[in-house]
Short mmCIF file of C-alpha atoms and ligand atoms in Angstrom, two decimals:
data_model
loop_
_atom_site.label_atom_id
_atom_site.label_comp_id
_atom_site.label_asym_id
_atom_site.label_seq_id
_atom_site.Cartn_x
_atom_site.Cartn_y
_atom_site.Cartn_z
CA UNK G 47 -6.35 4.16 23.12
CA UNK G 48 -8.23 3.44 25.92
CA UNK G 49 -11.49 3.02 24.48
CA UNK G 50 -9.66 0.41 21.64
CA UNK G 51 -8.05 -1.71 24.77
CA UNK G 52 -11.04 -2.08 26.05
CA UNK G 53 -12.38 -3.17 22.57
CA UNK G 54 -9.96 -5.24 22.35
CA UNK G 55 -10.11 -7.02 25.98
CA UNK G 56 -13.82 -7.92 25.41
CA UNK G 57 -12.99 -9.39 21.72
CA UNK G 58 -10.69 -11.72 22.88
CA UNK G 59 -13.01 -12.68 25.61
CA UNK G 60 -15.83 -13.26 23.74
CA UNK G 61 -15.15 -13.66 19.94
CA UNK G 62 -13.75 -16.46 17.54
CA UNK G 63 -12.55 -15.34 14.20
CA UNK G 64 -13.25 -16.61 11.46
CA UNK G 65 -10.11 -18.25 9.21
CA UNK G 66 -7.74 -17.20 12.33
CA UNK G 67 -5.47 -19.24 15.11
CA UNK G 68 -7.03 -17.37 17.75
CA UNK G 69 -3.95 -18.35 20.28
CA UNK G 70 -2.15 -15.63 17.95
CA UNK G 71 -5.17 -13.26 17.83
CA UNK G 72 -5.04 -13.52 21.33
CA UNK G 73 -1.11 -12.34 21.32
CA UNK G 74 -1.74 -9.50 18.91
CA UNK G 75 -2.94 -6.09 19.00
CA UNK G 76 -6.14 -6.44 16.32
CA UNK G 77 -7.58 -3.59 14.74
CA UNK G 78 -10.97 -2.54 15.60
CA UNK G 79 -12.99 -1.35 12.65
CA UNK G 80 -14.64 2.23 13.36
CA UNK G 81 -16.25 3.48 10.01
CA UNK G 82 -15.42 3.52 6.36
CA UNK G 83 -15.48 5.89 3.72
CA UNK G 84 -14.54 5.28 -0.08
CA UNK G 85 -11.85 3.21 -0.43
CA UNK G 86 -10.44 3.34 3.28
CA UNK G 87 -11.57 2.11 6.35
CA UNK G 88 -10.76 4.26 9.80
CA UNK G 89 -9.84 2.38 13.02
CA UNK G 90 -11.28 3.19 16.35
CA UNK G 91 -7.71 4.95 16.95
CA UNK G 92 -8.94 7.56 13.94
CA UNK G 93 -5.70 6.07 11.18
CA UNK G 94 -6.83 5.42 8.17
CA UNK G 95 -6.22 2.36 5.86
CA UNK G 96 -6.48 1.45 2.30
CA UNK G 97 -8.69 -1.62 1.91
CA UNK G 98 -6.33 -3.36 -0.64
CA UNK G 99 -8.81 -6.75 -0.52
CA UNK G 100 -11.85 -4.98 -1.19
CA UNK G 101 -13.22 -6.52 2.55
CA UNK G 102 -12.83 -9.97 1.42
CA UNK G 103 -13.24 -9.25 -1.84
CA UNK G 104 -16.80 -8.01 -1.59
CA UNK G 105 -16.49 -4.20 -2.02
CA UNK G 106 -16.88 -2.98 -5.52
CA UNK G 107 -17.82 0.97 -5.35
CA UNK G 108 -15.96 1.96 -1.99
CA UNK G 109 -17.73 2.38 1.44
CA UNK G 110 -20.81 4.54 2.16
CA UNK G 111 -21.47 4.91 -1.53
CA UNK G 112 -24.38 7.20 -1.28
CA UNK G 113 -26.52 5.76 -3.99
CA UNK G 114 -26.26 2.16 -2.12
CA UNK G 115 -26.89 3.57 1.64
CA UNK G 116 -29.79 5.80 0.31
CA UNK G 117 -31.01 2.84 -1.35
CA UNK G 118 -30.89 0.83 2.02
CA UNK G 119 -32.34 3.53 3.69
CA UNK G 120 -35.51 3.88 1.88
CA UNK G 121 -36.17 -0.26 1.75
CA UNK G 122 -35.26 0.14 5.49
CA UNK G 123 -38.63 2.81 5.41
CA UNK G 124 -40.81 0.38 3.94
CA UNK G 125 -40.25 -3.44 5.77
CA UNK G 126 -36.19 -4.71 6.87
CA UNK G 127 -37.62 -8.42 5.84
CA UNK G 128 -40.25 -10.81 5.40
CA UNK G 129 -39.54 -14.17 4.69
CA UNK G 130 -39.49 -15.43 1.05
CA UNK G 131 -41.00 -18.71 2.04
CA UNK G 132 -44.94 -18.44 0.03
CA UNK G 133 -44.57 -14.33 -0.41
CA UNK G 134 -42.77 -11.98 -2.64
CA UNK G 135 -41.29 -8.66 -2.89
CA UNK G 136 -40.68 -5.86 -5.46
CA UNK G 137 -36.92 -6.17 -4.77
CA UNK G 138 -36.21 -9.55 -5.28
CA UNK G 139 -38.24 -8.91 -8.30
CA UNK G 140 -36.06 -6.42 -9.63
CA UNK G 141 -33.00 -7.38 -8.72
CA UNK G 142 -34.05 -10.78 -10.53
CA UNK G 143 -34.60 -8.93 -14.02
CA UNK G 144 -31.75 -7.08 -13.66
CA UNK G 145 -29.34 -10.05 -12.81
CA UNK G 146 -30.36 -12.11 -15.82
CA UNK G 147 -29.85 -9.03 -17.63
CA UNK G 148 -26.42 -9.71 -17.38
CA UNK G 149 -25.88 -13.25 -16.75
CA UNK G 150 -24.79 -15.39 -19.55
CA UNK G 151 -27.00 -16.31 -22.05
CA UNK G 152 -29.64 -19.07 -21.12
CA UNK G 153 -29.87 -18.91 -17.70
CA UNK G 154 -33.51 -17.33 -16.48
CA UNK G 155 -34.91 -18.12 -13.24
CA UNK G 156 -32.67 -16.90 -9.55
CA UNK G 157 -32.87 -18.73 -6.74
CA UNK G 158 -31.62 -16.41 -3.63
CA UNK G 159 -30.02 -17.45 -0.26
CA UNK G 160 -27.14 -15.45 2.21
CA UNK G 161 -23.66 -16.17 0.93
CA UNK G 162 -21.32 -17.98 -1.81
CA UNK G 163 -21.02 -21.12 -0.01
CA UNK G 164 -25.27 -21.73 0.44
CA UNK G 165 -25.44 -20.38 -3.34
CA UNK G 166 -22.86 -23.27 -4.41
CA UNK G 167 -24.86 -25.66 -1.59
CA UNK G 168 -27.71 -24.66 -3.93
CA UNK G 169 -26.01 -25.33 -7.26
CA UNK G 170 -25.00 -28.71 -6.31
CA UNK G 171 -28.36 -30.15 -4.45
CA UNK G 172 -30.22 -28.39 -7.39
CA UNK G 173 -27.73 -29.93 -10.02
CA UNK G 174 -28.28 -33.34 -8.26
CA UNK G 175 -32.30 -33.36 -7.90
CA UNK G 176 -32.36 -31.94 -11.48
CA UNK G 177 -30.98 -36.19 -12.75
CA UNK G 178 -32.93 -37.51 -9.87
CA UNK G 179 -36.18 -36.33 -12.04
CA UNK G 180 -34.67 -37.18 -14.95
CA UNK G 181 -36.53 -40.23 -16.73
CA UNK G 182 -34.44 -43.08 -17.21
CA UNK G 183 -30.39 -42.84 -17.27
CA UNK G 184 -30.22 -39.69 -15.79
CA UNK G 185 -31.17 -41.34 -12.36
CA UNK G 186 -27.83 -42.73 -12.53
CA UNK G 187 -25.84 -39.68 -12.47
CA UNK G 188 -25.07 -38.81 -8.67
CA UNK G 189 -21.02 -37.72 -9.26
CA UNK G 190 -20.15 -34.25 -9.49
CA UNK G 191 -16.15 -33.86 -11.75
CA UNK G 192 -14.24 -30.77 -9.35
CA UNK G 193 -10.86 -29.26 -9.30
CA UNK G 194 -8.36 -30.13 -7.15
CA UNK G 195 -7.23 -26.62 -4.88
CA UNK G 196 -10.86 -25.84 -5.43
CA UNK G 197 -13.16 -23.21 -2.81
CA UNK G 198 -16.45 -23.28 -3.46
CA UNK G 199 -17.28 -22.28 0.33
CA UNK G 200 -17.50 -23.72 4.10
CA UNK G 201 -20.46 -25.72 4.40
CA UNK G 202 -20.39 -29.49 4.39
CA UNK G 203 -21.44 -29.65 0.11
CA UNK G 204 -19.45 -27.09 -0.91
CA UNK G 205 -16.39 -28.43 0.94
CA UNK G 206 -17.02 -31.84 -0.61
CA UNK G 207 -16.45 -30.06 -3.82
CA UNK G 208 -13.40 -28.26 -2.38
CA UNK G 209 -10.05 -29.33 -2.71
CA UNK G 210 -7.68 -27.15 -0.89
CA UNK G 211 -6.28 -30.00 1.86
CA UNK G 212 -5.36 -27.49 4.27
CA UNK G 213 -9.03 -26.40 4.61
CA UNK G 214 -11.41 -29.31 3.76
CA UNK G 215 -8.85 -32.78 4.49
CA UNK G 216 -10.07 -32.78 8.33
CA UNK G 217 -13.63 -32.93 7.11
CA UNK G 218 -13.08 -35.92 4.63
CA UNK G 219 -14.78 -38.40 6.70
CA UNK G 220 -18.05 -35.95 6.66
CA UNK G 221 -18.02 -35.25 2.73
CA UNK G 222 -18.91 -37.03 -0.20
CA UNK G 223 -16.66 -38.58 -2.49
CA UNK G 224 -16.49 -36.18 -6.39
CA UNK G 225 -14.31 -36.92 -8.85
CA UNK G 226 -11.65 -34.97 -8.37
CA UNK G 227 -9.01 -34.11 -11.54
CA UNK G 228 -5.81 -31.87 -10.92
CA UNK G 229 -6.37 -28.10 -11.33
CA UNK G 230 -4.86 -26.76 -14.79
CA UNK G 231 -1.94 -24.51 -12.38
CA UNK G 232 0.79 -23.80 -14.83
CA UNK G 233 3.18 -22.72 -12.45
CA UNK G 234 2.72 -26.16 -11.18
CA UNK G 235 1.49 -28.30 -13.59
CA UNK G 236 0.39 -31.49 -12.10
CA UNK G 237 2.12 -33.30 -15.12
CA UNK G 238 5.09 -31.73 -14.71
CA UNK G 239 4.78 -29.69 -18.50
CA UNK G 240 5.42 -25.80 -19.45
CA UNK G 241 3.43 -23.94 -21.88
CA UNK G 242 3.19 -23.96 -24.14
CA UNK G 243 4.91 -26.93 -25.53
CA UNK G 244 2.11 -28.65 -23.24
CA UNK G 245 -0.56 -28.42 -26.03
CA UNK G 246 -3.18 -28.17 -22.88
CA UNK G 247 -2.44 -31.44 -21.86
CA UNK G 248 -4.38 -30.62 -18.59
CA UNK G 249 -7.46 -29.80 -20.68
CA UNK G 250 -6.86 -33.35 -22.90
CA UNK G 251 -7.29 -35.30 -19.74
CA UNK G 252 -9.94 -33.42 -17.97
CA UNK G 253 -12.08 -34.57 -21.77
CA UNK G 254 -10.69 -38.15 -21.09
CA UNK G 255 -12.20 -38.35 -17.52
CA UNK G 256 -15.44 -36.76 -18.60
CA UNK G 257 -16.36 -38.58 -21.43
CA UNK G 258 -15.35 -41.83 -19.25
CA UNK G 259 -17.87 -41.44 -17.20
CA UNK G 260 -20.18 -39.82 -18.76
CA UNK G 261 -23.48 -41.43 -17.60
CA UNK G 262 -22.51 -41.11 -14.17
CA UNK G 263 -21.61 -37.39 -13.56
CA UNK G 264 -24.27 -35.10 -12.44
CA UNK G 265 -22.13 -31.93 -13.25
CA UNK G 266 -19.00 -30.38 -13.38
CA UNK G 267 -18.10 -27.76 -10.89
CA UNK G 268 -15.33 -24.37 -11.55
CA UNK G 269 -14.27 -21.25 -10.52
CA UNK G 270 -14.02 -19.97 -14.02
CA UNK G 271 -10.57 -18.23 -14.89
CA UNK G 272 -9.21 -18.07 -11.18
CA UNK G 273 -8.97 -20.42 -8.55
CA UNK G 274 -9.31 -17.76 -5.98
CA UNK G 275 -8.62 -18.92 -2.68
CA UNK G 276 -5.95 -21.44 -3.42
CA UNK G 277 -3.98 -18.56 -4.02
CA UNK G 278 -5.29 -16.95 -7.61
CA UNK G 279 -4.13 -19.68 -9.48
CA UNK G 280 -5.02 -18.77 -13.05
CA UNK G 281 -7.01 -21.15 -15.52
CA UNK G 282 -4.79 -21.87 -18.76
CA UNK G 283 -6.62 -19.89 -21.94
CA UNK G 284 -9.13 -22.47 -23.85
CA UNK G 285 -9.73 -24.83 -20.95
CA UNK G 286 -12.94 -23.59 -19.58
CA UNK G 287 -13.84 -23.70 -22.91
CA UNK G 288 -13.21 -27.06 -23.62
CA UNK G 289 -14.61 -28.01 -20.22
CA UNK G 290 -17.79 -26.51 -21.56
CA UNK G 291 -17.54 -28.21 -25.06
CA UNK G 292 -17.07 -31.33 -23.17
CA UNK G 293 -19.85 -31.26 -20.46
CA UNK G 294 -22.40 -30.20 -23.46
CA UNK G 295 -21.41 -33.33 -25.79
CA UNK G 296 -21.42 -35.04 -22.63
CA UNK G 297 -24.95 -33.96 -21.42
CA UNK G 298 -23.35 -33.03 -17.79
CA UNK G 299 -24.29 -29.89 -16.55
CA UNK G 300 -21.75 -27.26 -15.84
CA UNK G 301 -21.76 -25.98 -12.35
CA UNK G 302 -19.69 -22.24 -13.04
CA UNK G 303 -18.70 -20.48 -9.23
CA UNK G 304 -18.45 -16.96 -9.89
CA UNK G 305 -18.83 -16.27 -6.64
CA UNK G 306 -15.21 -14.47 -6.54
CA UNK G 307 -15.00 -13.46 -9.88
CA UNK G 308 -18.44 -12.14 -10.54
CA UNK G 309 -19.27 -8.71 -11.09
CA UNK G 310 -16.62 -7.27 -12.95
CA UNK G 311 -13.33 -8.69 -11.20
CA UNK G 312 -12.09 -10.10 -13.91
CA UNK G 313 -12.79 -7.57 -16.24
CA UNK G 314 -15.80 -8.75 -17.50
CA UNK G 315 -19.53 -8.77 -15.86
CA UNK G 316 -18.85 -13.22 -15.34
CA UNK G 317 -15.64 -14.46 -15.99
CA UNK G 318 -16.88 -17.37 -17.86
CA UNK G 319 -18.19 -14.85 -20.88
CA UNK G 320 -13.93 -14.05 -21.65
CA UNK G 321 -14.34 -17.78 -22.84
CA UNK G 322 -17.87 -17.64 -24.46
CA UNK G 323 -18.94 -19.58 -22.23
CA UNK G 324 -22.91 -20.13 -20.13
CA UNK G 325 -22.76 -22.42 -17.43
CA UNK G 326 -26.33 -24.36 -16.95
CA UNK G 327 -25.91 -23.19 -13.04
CA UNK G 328 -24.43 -19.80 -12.14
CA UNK G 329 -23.39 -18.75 -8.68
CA UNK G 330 -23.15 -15.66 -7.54
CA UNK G 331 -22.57 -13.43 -4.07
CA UNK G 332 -19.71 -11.25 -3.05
CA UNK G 333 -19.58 -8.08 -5.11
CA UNK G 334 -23.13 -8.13 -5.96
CA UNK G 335 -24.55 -5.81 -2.96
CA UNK G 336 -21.41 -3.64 -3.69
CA UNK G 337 -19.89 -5.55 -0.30
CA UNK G 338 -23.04 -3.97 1.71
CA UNK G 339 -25.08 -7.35 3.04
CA UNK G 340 -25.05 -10.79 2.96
CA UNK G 341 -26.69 -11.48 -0.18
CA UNK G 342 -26.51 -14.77 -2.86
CA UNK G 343 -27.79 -16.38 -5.98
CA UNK G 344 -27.94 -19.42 -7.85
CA UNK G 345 -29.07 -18.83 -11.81
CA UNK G 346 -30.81 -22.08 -13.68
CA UNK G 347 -31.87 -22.73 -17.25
CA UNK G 348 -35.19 -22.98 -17.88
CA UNK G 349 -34.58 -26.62 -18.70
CA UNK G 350 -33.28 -27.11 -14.87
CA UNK G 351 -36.04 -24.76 -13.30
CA UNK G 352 -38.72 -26.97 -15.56
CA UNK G 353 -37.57 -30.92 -14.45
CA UNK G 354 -38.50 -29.02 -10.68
CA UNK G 355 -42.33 -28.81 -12.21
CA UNK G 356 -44.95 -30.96 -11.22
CA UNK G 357 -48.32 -31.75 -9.11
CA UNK G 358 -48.03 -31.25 -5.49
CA UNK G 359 -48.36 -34.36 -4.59
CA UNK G 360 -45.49 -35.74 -6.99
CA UNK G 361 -42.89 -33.90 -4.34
CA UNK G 362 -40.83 -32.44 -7.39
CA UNK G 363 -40.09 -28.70 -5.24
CA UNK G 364 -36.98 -27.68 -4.62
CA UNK G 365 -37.18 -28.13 -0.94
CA UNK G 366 -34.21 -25.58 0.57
CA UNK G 367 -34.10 -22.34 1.85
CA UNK G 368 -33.53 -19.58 4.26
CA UNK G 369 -34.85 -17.41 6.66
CA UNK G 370 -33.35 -14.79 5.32
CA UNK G 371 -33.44 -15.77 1.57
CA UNK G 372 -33.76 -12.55 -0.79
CA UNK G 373 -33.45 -10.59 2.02
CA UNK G 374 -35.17 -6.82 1.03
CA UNK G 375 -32.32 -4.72 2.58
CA UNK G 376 -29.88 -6.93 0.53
CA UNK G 377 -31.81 -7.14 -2.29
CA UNK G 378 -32.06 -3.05 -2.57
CA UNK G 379 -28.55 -2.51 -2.12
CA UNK G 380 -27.73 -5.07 -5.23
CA UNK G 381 -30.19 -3.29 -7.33
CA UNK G 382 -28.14 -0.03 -6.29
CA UNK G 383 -24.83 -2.19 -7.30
CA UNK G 384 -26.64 -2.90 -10.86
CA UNK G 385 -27.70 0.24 -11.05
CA UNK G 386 -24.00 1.65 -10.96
CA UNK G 387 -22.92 -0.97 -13.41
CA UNK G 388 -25.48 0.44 -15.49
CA UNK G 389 -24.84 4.21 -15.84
CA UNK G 390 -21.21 3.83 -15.68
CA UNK G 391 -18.15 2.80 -17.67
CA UNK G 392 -17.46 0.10 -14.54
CA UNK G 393 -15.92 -2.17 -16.62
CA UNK G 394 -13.66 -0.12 -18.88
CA UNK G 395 -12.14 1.50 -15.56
CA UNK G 396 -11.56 -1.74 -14.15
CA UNK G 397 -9.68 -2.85 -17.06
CA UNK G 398 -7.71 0.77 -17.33
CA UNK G 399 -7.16 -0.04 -13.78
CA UNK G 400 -5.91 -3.44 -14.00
CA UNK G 401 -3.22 -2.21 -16.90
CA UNK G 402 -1.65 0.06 -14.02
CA UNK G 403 -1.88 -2.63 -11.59
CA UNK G 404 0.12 -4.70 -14.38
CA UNK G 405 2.64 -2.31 -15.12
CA UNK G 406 3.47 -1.86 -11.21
CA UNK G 407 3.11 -5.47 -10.05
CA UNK G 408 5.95 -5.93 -13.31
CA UNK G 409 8.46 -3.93 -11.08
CA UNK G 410 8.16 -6.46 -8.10
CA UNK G 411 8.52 -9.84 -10.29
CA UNK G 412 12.41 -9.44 -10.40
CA UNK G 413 12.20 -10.39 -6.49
CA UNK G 414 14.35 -12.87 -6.03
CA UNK G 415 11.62 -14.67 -3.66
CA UNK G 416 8.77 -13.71 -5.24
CA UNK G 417 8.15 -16.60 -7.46
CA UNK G 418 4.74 -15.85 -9.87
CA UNK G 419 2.45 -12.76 -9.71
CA UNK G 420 -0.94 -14.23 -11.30
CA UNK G 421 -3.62 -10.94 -12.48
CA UNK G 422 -6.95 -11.07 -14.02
CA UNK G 423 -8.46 -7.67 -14.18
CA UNK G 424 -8.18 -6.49 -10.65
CA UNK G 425 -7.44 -9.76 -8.72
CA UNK G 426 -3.82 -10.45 -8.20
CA UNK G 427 -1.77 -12.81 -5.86
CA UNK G 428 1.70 -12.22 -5.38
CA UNK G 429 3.39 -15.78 -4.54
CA UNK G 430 6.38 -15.76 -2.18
CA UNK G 431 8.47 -18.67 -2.63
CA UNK G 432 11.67 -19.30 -0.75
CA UNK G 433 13.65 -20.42 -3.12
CA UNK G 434 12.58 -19.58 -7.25
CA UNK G 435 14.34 -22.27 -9.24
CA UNK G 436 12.77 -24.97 -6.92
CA UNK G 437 9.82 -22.72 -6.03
CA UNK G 438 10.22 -24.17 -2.80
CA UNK G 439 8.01 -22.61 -0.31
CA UNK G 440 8.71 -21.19 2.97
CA UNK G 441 8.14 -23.30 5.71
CA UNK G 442 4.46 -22.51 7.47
CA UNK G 443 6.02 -21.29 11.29
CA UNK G 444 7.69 -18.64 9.36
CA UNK G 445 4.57 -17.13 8.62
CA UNK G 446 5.78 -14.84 5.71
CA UNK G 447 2.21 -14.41 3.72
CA UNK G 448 0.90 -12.93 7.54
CA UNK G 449 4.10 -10.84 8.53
CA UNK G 450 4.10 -9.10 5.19
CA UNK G 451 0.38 -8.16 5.60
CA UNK G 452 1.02 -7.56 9.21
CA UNK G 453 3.70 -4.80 7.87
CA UNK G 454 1.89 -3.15 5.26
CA UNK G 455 -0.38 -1.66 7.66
CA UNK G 456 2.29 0.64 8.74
CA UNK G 457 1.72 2.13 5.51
CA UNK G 458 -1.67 2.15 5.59
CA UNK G 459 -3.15 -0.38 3.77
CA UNK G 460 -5.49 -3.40 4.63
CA UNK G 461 -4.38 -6.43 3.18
CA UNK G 462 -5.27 -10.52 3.83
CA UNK G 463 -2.94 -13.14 2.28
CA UNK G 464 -4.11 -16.47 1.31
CA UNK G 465 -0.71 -18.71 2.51
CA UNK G 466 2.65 -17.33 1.19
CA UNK G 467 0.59 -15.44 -2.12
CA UNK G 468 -0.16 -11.83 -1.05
CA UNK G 469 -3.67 -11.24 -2.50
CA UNK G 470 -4.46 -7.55 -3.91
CA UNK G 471 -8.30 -6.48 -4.74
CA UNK G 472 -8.39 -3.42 -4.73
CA UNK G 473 -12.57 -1.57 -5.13
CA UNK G 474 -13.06 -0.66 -8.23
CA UNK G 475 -13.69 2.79 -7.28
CA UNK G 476 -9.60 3.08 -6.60
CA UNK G 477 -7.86 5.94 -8.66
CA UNK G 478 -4.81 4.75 -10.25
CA UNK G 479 -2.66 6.71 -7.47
CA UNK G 480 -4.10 4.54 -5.22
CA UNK G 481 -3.82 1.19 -7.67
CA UNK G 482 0.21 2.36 -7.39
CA UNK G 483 0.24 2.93 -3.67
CA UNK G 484 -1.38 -0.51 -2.68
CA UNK G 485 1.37 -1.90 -5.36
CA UNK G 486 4.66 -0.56 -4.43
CA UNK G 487 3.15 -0.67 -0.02
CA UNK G 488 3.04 -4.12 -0.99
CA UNK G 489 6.22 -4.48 -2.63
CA UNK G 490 8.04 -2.12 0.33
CA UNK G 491 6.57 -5.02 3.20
CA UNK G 492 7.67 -7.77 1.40
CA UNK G 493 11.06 -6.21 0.82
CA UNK G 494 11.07 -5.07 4.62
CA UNK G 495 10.41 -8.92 5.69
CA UNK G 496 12.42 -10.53 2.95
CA UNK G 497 15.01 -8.20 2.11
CA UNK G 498 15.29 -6.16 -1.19
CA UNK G 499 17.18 -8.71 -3.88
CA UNK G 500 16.54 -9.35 -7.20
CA UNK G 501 18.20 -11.95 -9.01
C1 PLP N 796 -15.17 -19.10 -5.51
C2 PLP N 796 -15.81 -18.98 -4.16
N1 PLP N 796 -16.92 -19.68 -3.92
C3 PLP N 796 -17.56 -19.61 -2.74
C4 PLP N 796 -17.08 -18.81 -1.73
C5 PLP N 796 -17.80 -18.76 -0.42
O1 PLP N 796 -18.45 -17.56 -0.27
P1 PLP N 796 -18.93 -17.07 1.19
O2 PLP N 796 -17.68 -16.72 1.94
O3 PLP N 796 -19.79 -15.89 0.89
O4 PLP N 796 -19.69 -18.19 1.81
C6 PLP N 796 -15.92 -18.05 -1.94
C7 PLP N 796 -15.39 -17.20 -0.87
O5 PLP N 796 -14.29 -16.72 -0.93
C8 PLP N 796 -15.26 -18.15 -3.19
O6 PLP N 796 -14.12 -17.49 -3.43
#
């Protein structure tokens, strides 16, 4: 205990949290993070907790999966990093083949950097220089079409594309302008329709707006399937497709954001192939180390990677990057991740697993405040509302989203809400014991905050 106070003292001394009102960190009693070990994570006072959000969504195969730490340990033998600026590296090499592999038909050349927001910043400069050297028309198209209650990331280009107000509305004044069309959220439809006697009228005008201004947009940007961090708001079937139909008649490039959904979330290796759909630009982070290091990539046609070729002199490079771009260590333990992917059934357990989670996260929807549960494959938010006919929410000093995560770790289990919608991700290394524990701990805390009624 001693040892934790003191951990804890010096953190709120020294540290600012991420995504956190530090006046309440400040007030609480935060867990300190010891070790890990499959799907749990151990706290410097030894208890052990279930980590029900995957560590932000980035673990895939559990903690200290041997065949990802030895393979960190053996790049760690031969050189931690060299930059990526003018050299190369059998890793990055590797991992390269192995990620078009799997990627979506089309795309061929990987562009590294750190994390999901630099791979989006990628996307979107490379998206944009890709018309600038363009003969002709294609000069003219500087707009990119996004999604209102979009995340695409933190940095000033991927917030411009964002459209969650309570994250990216202070920044307006810094951004620049997109197009912005209301997300296709059936349980509420920004036209005020139910499904589906709507026809997709979401998806009708989303065609309207493109081919409107179709010699102006650069590209369109998505989070295919799942709007992630506006609270797992799930994309009506057919739309992505008909955004893609669209874009290609068009001759827009489509931007696809997979940096939540990639790697088998959804139940498939890219969400975007459960509509038959290849983006032009892919990005990717997250899950693909296994939720080891700070890793990221941004996949291009050929047709993209070939408008960047030229003389020296005609300036045509792609001038970005990092100093830690393709990072080795990172690079080794995504090859590790692939690797796992490769000689096992990944993706049949996580849809075996995502039919428990189903069946359990049924139990909870006769809450009489919980107002939608939204799944695909092993992502699920649980949306408290305060009222379900309205689906008024609660107000935001109540806090309800934080107090039920704040309770569920008296049963063990690590959990981050996004709002009022209790997100569960579990690893995909979870038994389906554990897939029913993380459900009904859920459903206990948010029965011990709201009260147990079902209407
Ligand atoms: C869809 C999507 N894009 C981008 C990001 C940003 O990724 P990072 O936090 O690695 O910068 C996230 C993070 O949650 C995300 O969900």
């Amino acid at each position: 205990m001693e040892r934790t106070g003191r951990l804890q003292t010096r953190d709120k001394a020294t540290i600012w949290h991420p995504f956190t009102q530090m006046a309440d960190w400040e007030k609480d009693d935060p867990l300190v993070i010891e070790r890990g070990e499959g799907n749990y994570l151990f706290d410097t006072e030894g208890r052990k907790y279930f980590d029900g959000v995957s560590s932000l969504w980035v673990n895939l195969f559990g903690h200290r999966r041997k065949e990802i730490d030895d393979a960190i340990r053996s790049q760690l033998d031969r050189v931690a990093h060299s930059t990526f600026l003018g050299l190369s590296h059998a890793p990055a090499i590797e991992l390269a083949e192995k990620l078009l592999a799997v990627a979506p038909p089309g795309l061929s050349r990987v562009f590294y950097s750190d994390n999901g927001s630099t791979a989006m910043e990628i996307a979107i400069k490379m998206a944009f220089q890709y018309w600038r050297q363009q003969e002709g028309g294609g000069r003219a198209r500087q707009e990119f079409l996004t999604l209102s209650e979009a995340y695409h990331g933190d940095t000033i280009g991927s917030v411009s594309a964002g459209g969650i107000d309570l994250f990216h509305k202070i920044f307006r004044p810094l951004l620049f302008s997109t197009r912005r069309i209301p997300a296709p959220h059936c349980y509420r439809c920004p036209y005020g329709l139910t499904r589906p006697s709507c026809d997709l009228f979401c998806a009708e005008r989303m065609e309207a707006e493109i081919r409107a201004r179709k010699d102006l947009l650069a590209a369109a940007i998505v989070e295919p399937l799942v709007q992630g961090a506006a609270g797992m708001l799930l994309m009506p079937e057919g739309y992505l497709a008909r955004l893609r139909a669209v874009t290609r008649e068009c001759g827009i490039l489509l931007i696809c954001d997979e940096v939540a959904t990639g790697f088998g979330r959804t139940g498939t290796m890219f969400a975007c192939e459960q509509e038959g759909v290849a983006p032009d630009i892919l990005a990717v982070a997250k899950g693909m180390t296994g939720g080891y290091l700070p890793l990221a990539a941004t996949l291009a046609t050929g047709e993209i990677y070939r408008a960047f070729l030229g003389r020296y002199e005609e300036f045509k490079t792609f001038f970005h990057g990092h100093s830690y771009t393709a990072n080795p260590l990172g690079c080794a333990a995504a090859i590790a991740t692939l690797s796992i992917f490769e000689r096992e059934e990944v993706l049949p357990r996580v849809s075996r697993l995502s039919e428990t989670m189903a069946r359990e996260l049924a139990e909870l929807s006769g809450h009489r405040n919980v107002g939608e549960i939204r799944r695909k494959g092993l992502m699920a938010g649980i949306e408290i509302v305060a009222d379900r006919g309205t689906r008024e929410r609660f107000p935001a000093g109540e806090k309800i989203g934080q107090r039920v995560v704040r309770k569920v770790r008296e049963r063990g289990v690590i959990l981050r809400p996004l709002g009022d919608v209790i997100v569960l991700m579990p690893p995909f290394s979870s038994s389906e014991s554990e897939i029913e524990f993380l459900v009904r701990s859920a459903a206990w805390a948010i029965e011990a905050v709201l009260g147990g009624g079902h209407s």
